[in-house]
mmCIF file of C-alpha atoms and ligand atoms in Angstrom:
data_model
loop_
_atom_site.group_PDB
_atom_site.id
_atom_site.type_symbol
_atom_site.label_atom_id
_atom_site.label_comp_id
_atom_site.label_asym_id
_atom_site.label_seq_id
_atom_site.Cartn_x
_atom_site.Cartn_y
_atom_site.Cartn_z
ATOM 1 C CA MET R 1 16.663 16.142 -14.710
ATOM 2 C CA ALA R 2 16.801 14.007 -11.841
ATOM 3 C CA ARG R 3 14.523 11.122 -11.950
ATOM 4 C CA LYS R 4 11.581 11.131 -10.279
ATOM 5 C CA GLY R 5 10.577 8.369 -7.635
ATOM 6 C CA ASN R 6 7.444 5.906 -8.689
ATOM 7 C CA LEU R 7 4.265 5.866 -6.324
ATOM 8 C CA ILE R 8 3.770 2.157 -5.471
ATOM 9 C CA VAL R 9 0.146 1.330 -4.178
ATOM 10 C CA VAL R 10 -0.368 -2.016 -2.714
ATOM 11 C CA SER R 11 -4.287 -2.708 -1.333
ATOM 12 C CA GLY R 12 -6.665 -6.053 -0.981
ATOM 13 C CA PRO R 13 -9.038 -7.468 1.944
ATOM 14 C CA SER R 14 -7.954 -7.894 5.113
ATOM 15 C CA GLY R 15 -5.816 -10.680 5.731
ATOM 16 C CA ALA R 16 -4.723 -10.998 2.087
ATOM 17 C CA GLY R 17 -1.211 -10.822 3.293
ATOM 18 C CA LYS R 18 -0.456 -7.115 1.884
ATOM 19 C CA GLY R 19 1.968 -6.551 5.129
ATOM 20 C CA THR R 20 3.163 -10.133 5.595
ATOM 21 C CA ILE R 21 4.149 -9.194 1.089
ATOM 22 C CA CYS R 22 5.509 -5.608 1.987
ATOM 23 C CA GLN R 23 7.340 -6.986 4.981
ATOM 24 C CA GLU R 24 9.316 -9.478 2.999
ATOM 25 C CA MET R 25 10.011 -7.539 0.124
ATOM 26 C CA PHE R 26 11.346 -4.825 2.247
ATOM 27 C CA ARG R 27 13.681 -7.375 3.878
ATOM 28 C CA GLN R 28 15.028 -8.354 0.365
ATOM 29 C CA HIS R 29 15.366 -4.876 -1.143
ATOM 30 C CA CYS R 30 16.528 -1.759 0.375
ATOM 31 C CA ASP R 31 15.597 0.325 -2.594
ATOM 32 C CA LEU R 32 11.909 0.704 -1.382
ATOM 33 C CA GLN R 33 10.499 3.261 1.166
ATOM 34 C CA TYR R 34 7.482 2.441 3.138
ATOM 35 C CA SER R 35 5.035 5.204 3.604
ATOM 36 C CA ILE R 36 3.860 4.844 7.782
ATOM 37 C CA SER R 37 0.351 5.552 7.786
ATOM 38 C CA ALA R 38 -1.354 7.798 10.746
ATOM 39 C CA THR R 39 -4.247 5.984 12.094
ATOM 40 C CA THR R 40 -6.738 6.004 14.945
ATOM 41 C CA ARG R 41 -7.016 2.841 15.476
ATOM 42 C CA ALA R 42 -5.973 1.304 18.670
ATOM 43 C CA PRO R 43 -2.133 -0.285 18.497
ATOM 44 C CA ARG R 44 -2.011 -4.279 18.000
ATOM 45 C CA THR R 45 0.059 -6.408 20.457
ATOM 46 C CA GLY R 46 3.555 -5.836 19.290
ATOM 47 C CA GLU R 47 2.794 -2.688 17.145
ATOM 48 C CA VAL R 48 5.279 0.512 17.489
ATOM 49 C CA ASP R 49 4.039 3.478 17.171
ATOM 50 C CA GLY R 50 6.064 5.279 14.061
ATOM 51 C CA VAL R 51 6.955 1.897 12.750
ATOM 52 C CA ASN R 52 3.858 -0.136 12.284
ATOM 53 C CA TYR R 53 1.791 3.268 12.200
ATOM 54 C CA LEU R 54 1.434 6.601 13.565
ATOM 55 C CA PHE R 55 -1.040 6.219 16.137
ATOM 56 C CA VAL R 56 -2.875 9.384 16.485
ATOM 57 C CA ALA R 57 -6.000 10.670 18.455
ATOM 58 C CA LYS R 58 -9.328 11.674 16.429
ATOM 59 C CA ALA R 59 -9.019 14.961 17.553
ATOM 60 C CA GLN R 60 -5.082 14.939 16.315
ATOM 61 C CA PHE R 61 -6.409 13.220 12.859
ATOM 62 C CA GLU R 62 -9.274 15.609 12.237
ATOM 63 C CA THR R 63 -6.352 18.290 12.765
ATOM 64 C CA MET R 64 -4.279 16.574 10.108
ATOM 65 C CA ILE R 65 -7.154 16.543 7.321
ATOM 66 C CA GLU R 66 -7.897 20.193 7.828
ATOM 67 C CA GLN R 67 -4.380 21.089 7.442
ATOM 68 C CA ASP R 68 -4.020 19.215 4.577
ATOM 69 C CA ASP R 69 -1.327 17.226 5.754
ATOM 70 C CA LEU R 70 -2.699 14.051 4.273
ATOM 71 C CA LEU R 71 -2.170 12.781 0.659
ATOM 72 C CA GLU R 72 -5.728 10.704 1.331
ATOM 73 C CA TRP R 73 -7.248 9.521 3.989
ATOM 74 C CA ALA R 74 -10.365 7.138 4.909
ATOM 75 C CA GLU R 75 -12.655 5.668 7.354
ATOM 76 C CA VAL R 76 -11.991 2.034 7.145
ATOM 77 C CA TYR R 77 -13.514 -0.590 9.421
ATOM 78 C CA GLY R 78 -14.466 2.025 11.849
ATOM 79 C CA ASN R 79 -11.083 3.973 12.273
ATOM 80 C CA TYR R 80 -9.438 6.842 10.419
ATOM 81 C CA TYR R 81 -6.662 5.897 8.435
ATOM 82 C CA GLY R 82 -4.454 8.204 6.304
ATOM 83 C CA THR R 83 -1.070 8.899 4.018
ATOM 84 C CA PRO R 84 0.887 11.645 5.433
ATOM 85 C CA ARG R 85 2.158 14.009 2.647
ATOM 86 C CA SER R 86 5.211 15.519 3.434
ATOM 87 C CA TYR R 87 7.579 12.194 3.623
ATOM 88 C CA VAL R 88 5.515 10.911 0.298
ATOM 89 C CA MET R 89 6.503 14.035 -1.528
ATOM 90 C CA GLU R 90 10.257 14.277 -0.463
ATOM 91 C CA MET R 91 10.845 11.023 -1.222
ATOM 92 C CA LEU R 92 9.447 10.782 -4.815
ATOM 93 C CA ALA R 93 11.254 13.860 -5.091
ATOM 94 C CA SER R 94 14.982 12.535 -4.178
ATOM 95 C CA GLY R 95 14.247 9.647 -6.664
ATOM 96 C CA LYS R 96 12.538 7.077 -4.370
ATOM 97 C CA ASP R 97 10.336 4.378 -4.960
ATOM 98 C CA VAL R 98 7.521 4.873 -2.142
ATOM 99 C CA VAL R 99 4.728 1.775 -1.058
ATOM 100 C CA LEU R 100 1.862 2.879 0.236
ATOM 101 C CA GLU R 101 -0.188 -0.309 1.632
ATOM 102 C CA ILE R 102 -3.731 1.642 1.884
ATOM 103 C CA ASP R 103 -7.127 0.651 0.894
ATOM 104 C CA THR R 104 -9.118 1.132 -1.840
ATOM 105 C CA GLN R 105 -11.060 4.466 -1.045
ATOM 106 C CA GLY R 106 -7.608 5.727 -0.436
ATOM 107 C CA ALA R 107 -6.051 3.886 -3.595
ATOM 108 C CA LEU R 108 -8.678 6.215 -5.899
ATOM 109 C CA GLN R 109 -7.867 9.277 -4.534
ATOM 110 C CA VAL R 110 -4.176 8.559 -5.290
ATOM 111 C CA LYS R 111 -4.794 7.445 -8.530
ATOM 112 C CA LYS R 112 -6.791 11.025 -9.307
ATOM 113 C CA LYS R 113 -3.527 12.955 -7.849
ATOM 114 C CA PHE R 114 -0.830 10.414 -9.399
ATOM 115 C CA PRO R 115 -2.195 8.753 -12.366
ATOM 116 C CA GLU R 116 0.869 7.523 -13.297
ATOM 117 C CA GLY R 117 1.112 5.692 -9.938
ATOM 118 C CA ILE R 118 1.622 1.765 -10.147
ATOM 119 C CA PHE R 119 -1.588 0.099 -8.548
ATOM 120 C CA ILE R 120 -1.213 -3.745 -7.331
ATOM 121 C CA TYR R 121 -3.626 -5.614 -5.546
ATOM 122 C CA ILE R 122 -3.343 -8.439 -3.360
ATOM 123 C CA VAL R 123 -5.749 -11.368 -3.395
ATOM 124 C CA PRO R 124 -5.885 -14.468 -1.082
ATOM 125 C CA PRO R 125 -6.479 -17.382 -3.348
ATOM 126 C CA SER R 126 -9.987 -17.961 -1.942
ATOM 127 C CA LEU R 127 -12.587 -16.540 0.529
ATOM 128 C CA GLU R 128 -11.893 -19.624 2.710
ATOM 129 C CA GLU R 129 -8.420 -18.916 3.207
ATOM 130 C CA LEU R 130 -8.829 -15.547 3.976
ATOM 131 C CA SER R 131 -11.034 -16.444 6.511
ATOM 132 C CA LYS R 132 -8.386 -18.681 7.807
ATOM 133 C CA ARG R 133 -5.636 -16.429 7.549
ATOM 134 C CA ILE R 134 -7.491 -13.383 9.446
ATOM 135 C CA TYR R 135 -8.807 -15.955 12.532
ATOM 136 C CA ASN R 136 -5.079 -17.510 12.534
ATOM 137 C CA ARG R 137 -3.259 -14.028 12.940
ATOM 138 C CA GLY R 138 -5.010 -13.779 16.211
ATOM 139 C CA THR R 139 -4.770 -9.923 16.115
ATOM 140 C CA ASP R 140 -8.783 -8.928 16.280
ATOM 141 C CA ALA R 141 -11.509 -9.639 18.275
ATOM 142 C CA PRO R 142 -14.124 -12.006 16.404
ATOM 143 C CA ASP R 143 -16.575 -8.883 15.830
ATOM 144 C CA VAL R 144 -13.784 -6.746 14.204
ATOM 145 C CA ILE R 145 -12.656 -9.969 12.105
ATOM 146 C CA GLU R 146 -16.458 -10.419 10.865
ATOM 147 C CA ARG R 147 -16.834 -6.532 10.480
ATOM 148 C CA ARG R 148 -13.470 -7.118 7.771
ATOM 149 C CA LEU R 149 -14.579 -10.350 6.569
ATOM 150 C CA SER R 150 -18.049 -9.089 5.265
ATOM 151 C CA CYS R 151 -16.518 -5.949 3.419
ATOM 152 C CA ALA R 152 -13.739 -8.825 1.488
ATOM 153 C CA LYS R 153 -16.271 -9.359 -1.241
ATOM 154 C CA GLU R 154 -17.111 -5.567 -2.096
ATOM 155 C CA GLU R 155 -13.633 -4.711 -1.732
ATOM 156 C CA LEU R 156 -12.317 -7.208 -4.332
ATOM 157 C CA ILE R 157 -15.152 -5.756 -7.099
ATOM 158 C CA CYS R 158 -12.512 -2.673 -6.394
ATOM 159 C CA ALA R 159 -9.625 -4.856 -8.116
ATOM 160 C CA SER R 160 -10.254 -3.858 -11.880
ATOM 161 C CA GLU R 161 -9.199 -0.218 -10.967
ATOM 162 C CA TYR R 162 -5.469 -1.455 -10.512
ATOM 163 C CA ASN R 163 -2.740 -2.119 -12.654
ATOM 164 C CA TYR R 164 -1.733 -5.529 -11.421
ATOM 165 C CA VAL R 165 -3.402 -8.474 -9.295
ATOM 166 C CA VAL R 166 -0.971 -11.051 -7.399
ATOM 167 C CA VAL R 167 -2.370 -13.996 -5.786
ATOM 168 C CA ASN R 168 -1.025 -14.628 -2.767
ATOM 169 C CA ASP R 169 -1.316 -18.131 -2.814
ATOM 170 C CA GLN R 170 2.419 -19.195 -2.092
ATOM 171 C CA LEU R 171 3.883 -16.275 -0.159
ATOM 172 C CA ASP R 172 7.463 -16.267 -1.703
ATOM 173 C CA GLN R 173 5.655 -16.429 -5.321
ATOM 174 C CA ALA R 174 3.661 -12.953 -4.760
ATOM 175 C CA VAL R 175 6.348 -11.460 -3.275
ATOM 176 C CA ASP R 176 8.444 -12.067 -6.736
ATOM 177 C CA LYS R 177 5.555 -11.263 -8.706
ATOM 178 C CA VAL R 178 4.897 -7.500 -6.795
ATOM 179 C CA ARG R 179 8.820 -7.253 -6.775
ATOM 180 C CA ALA R 180 8.748 -8.130 -10.813
ATOM 181 C CA ILE R 181 6.259 -5.639 -11.366
ATOM 182 C CA ILE R 182 7.563 -2.994 -9.623
ATOM 183 C CA VAL R 183 11.273 -3.537 -11.809
ATOM 184 C CA ALA R 184 9.199 -3.755 -15.070
ATOM 185 C CA GLU R 185 7.625 -0.645 -14.558
ATOM 186 C CA ARG R 186 10.796 1.254 -13.566
ATOM 187 C CA CYS R 187 12.026 0.555 -17.164
ATOM 188 C CA ARG R 188 8.824 1.531 -19.154
ATOM 189 C CA VAL R 189 9.787 3.871 -21.959
ATOM 190 C CA GLN R 190 7.844 6.934 -20.481
ATOM 191 C CA ARG R 191 9.870 6.626 -17.342
ATOM 192 C CA ASN R 192 12.950 6.700 -19.135
ATOM 193 C CA LEU R 193 13.306 9.075 -22.170
ATOM 194 C CA ASP R 194 15.989 11.253 -20.639
ATOM 195 C CA VAL R 195 17.819 8.260 -20.442
ATOM 196 C CA VAL R 196 17.275 7.567 -23.980
ATOM 197 C CA ASP R 197 17.955 10.990 -24.919
ATOM 198 C CA GLU R 198 21.384 10.863 -22.886
ATOM 199 C CA VAL R 199 22.494 8.108 -24.870
ATOM 200 C CA LEU R 200 22.020 9.905 -28.175
ATOM 201 C CA HIS R 201 24.183 12.956 -26.973
ATOM 202 C CA THR R 202 27.146 10.516 -26.116
ATOM 203 C CA SER R 203 29.906 10.702 -28.692
ATOM 204 C CA CYS R 204 30.896 7.631 -30.764
HETATM 205 P P1 ADP E 301 -3.033 -8.067 5.624
HETATM 206 O O1 ADP E 301 -1.851 -7.407 5.850
HETATM 207 O O2 ADP E 301 -3.423 -7.922 3.947
HETATM 208 O O3 ADP E 301 -4.291 -7.345 5.969
HETATM 209 P P2 ADP E 301 -1.511 -10.022 6.887
HETATM 210 O O4 ADP E 301 -0.124 -9.608 5.963
HETATM 211 O O5 ADP E 301 -1.590 -9.236 8.471
HETATM 212 O O6 ADP E 301 -2.370 -9.482 5.643
HETATM 213 O O7 ADP E 301 -1.773 -11.229 6.875
HETATM 214 C C1 ADP E 301 -2.597 -12.278 7.193
HETATM 215 C C2 ADP E 301 -2.068 -13.431 7.966
HETATM 216 O O8 ADP E 301 -2.020 -14.363 6.815
HETATM 217 C C3 ADP E 301 -0.784 -13.630 9.205
HETATM 218 O O9 ADP E 301 -1.194 -14.039 10.015
HETATM 219 C C4 ADP E 301 -0.011 -13.996 7.480
HETATM 220 O O10 ADP E 301 0.936 -14.366 8.433
HETATM 221 C C5 ADP E 301 -0.439 -15.176 6.816
HETATM 222 N N1 ADP E 301 -0.027 -14.888 5.420
HETATM 223 C C6 ADP E 301 -0.074 -14.275 4.765
HETATM 224 N N2 ADP E 301 0.488 -14.575 3.323
HETATM 225 C C7 ADP E 301 0.501 -15.972 3.540
HETATM 226 C C8 ADP E 301 0.569 -16.984 2.100
HETATM 227 N N3 ADP E 301 1.060 -16.647 1.472
HETATM 228 N N4 ADP E 301 0.242 -18.174 3.130
HETATM 229 C C9 ADP E 301 0.045 -18.303 4.288
HETATM 230 N N5 ADP E 301 -0.531 -17.568 5.387
HETATM 231 C C10 ADP E 301 -0.280 -16.201 5.219
HETATM 232 P P1 5GP E 302 -5.476 -2.786 9.500
HETATM 233 O O1 5GP E 302 -6.225 -2.155 10.809
HETATM 234 O O2 5GP E 302 -5.435 -3.923 9.339
HETATM 235 O O3 5GP E 302 -3.912 -2.311 9.780
HETATM 236 O O4 5GP E 302 -5.534 -1.872 8.161
HETATM 237 C C1 5GP E 302 -7.356 -2.160 7.953
HETATM 238 C C2 5GP E 302 -6.940 -1.394 6.392
HETATM 239 O O5 5GP E 302 -6.519 0.086 6.448
HETATM 240 C C3 5GP E 302 -6.423 -2.047 5.446
HETATM 241 O O6 5GP E 302 -6.888 -2.480 4.516
HETATM 242 C C4 5GP E 302 -5.111 -0.972 5.249
HETATM 243 O O7 5GP E 302 -4.537 -1.312 3.898
HETATM 244 C C5 5GP E 302 -5.521 0.347 5.426
HETATM 245 N N1 5GP E 302 -4.812 1.574 5.663
HETATM 246 C C6 5GP E 302 -3.848 1.343 6.177
HETATM 247 N N2 5GP E 302 -2.858 2.183 6.043
HETATM 248 C C7 5GP E 302 -4.061 3.016 5.330
HETATM 249 C C8 5GP E 302 -3.985 4.466 4.805
HETATM 250 O O8 5GP E 302 -2.961 5.479 4.990
HETATM 251 N N3 5GP E 302 -4.780 5.005 4.104
HETATM 252 C C9 5GP E 302 -5.803 4.192 3.685
HETATM 253 N N4 5GP E 302 -6.773 4.665 2.793
HETATM 254 N N5 5GP E 302 -5.941 3.025 4.181
HETATM 255 C C10 5GP E 302 -5.002 2.679 5.342
#
């Protein structure tokens, strides 16, 4: 039977560095697929529709919910975000590993549907550093930043629902750790029973 891909979920408070870590990992390795989320948030300067997100109107997002087109969805910091189901299912069926960069509400929905998924939580080295990063990123208005920072503590508590925690202090080390988790998970016995079986059926 063909190997199914692994579903990898990456979460963490806004500004922790999820996007930066994923981008760097995708630059280094081409064996991962990125699930492009749909959102009703307005694009930031430099963001491209169909690359960073599928930017949709609220009515369109609600139609996607009604038609059950989303694997999970949530309202985050006042906007809707969701994972289009068909791309993820197609990639997994064809044996490719898919990365979902989503919030904790969405991650818990995915965990119910895919308990065998790999759930990774990215934390900043401190709340002070988180604040510095989100301000220095310069992509959000001060009120948006404050809203995001005020949610950070609550979100960090959700880390206990995940399988792994990676502290994003030095970027290169954090990227290596996330990569190491993905590679180790691929080697889990439960995911490779067919491989052992195949070896058993080879002749001496
Ligand atoms: P998230 O996707 O979690 O909201 P980003 O990836 O956008 O966070 O990172 C927030 C900001 O922090 C960006 O400006 C990014 O360049 C910076 N950043 C990310 N990782 C690090 C790191 N290890 N050290 C210093 N700055 C970082
Ligand atoms: P941002 O506006 O900074 O791009 O993202 C805000 C938050 O929404 C982040 O925590 C990010 O992980 C989350 N997010 C992005 N896409 C999705 C998605 O498809 N589903 C859910 N539930 N959250 C998402």
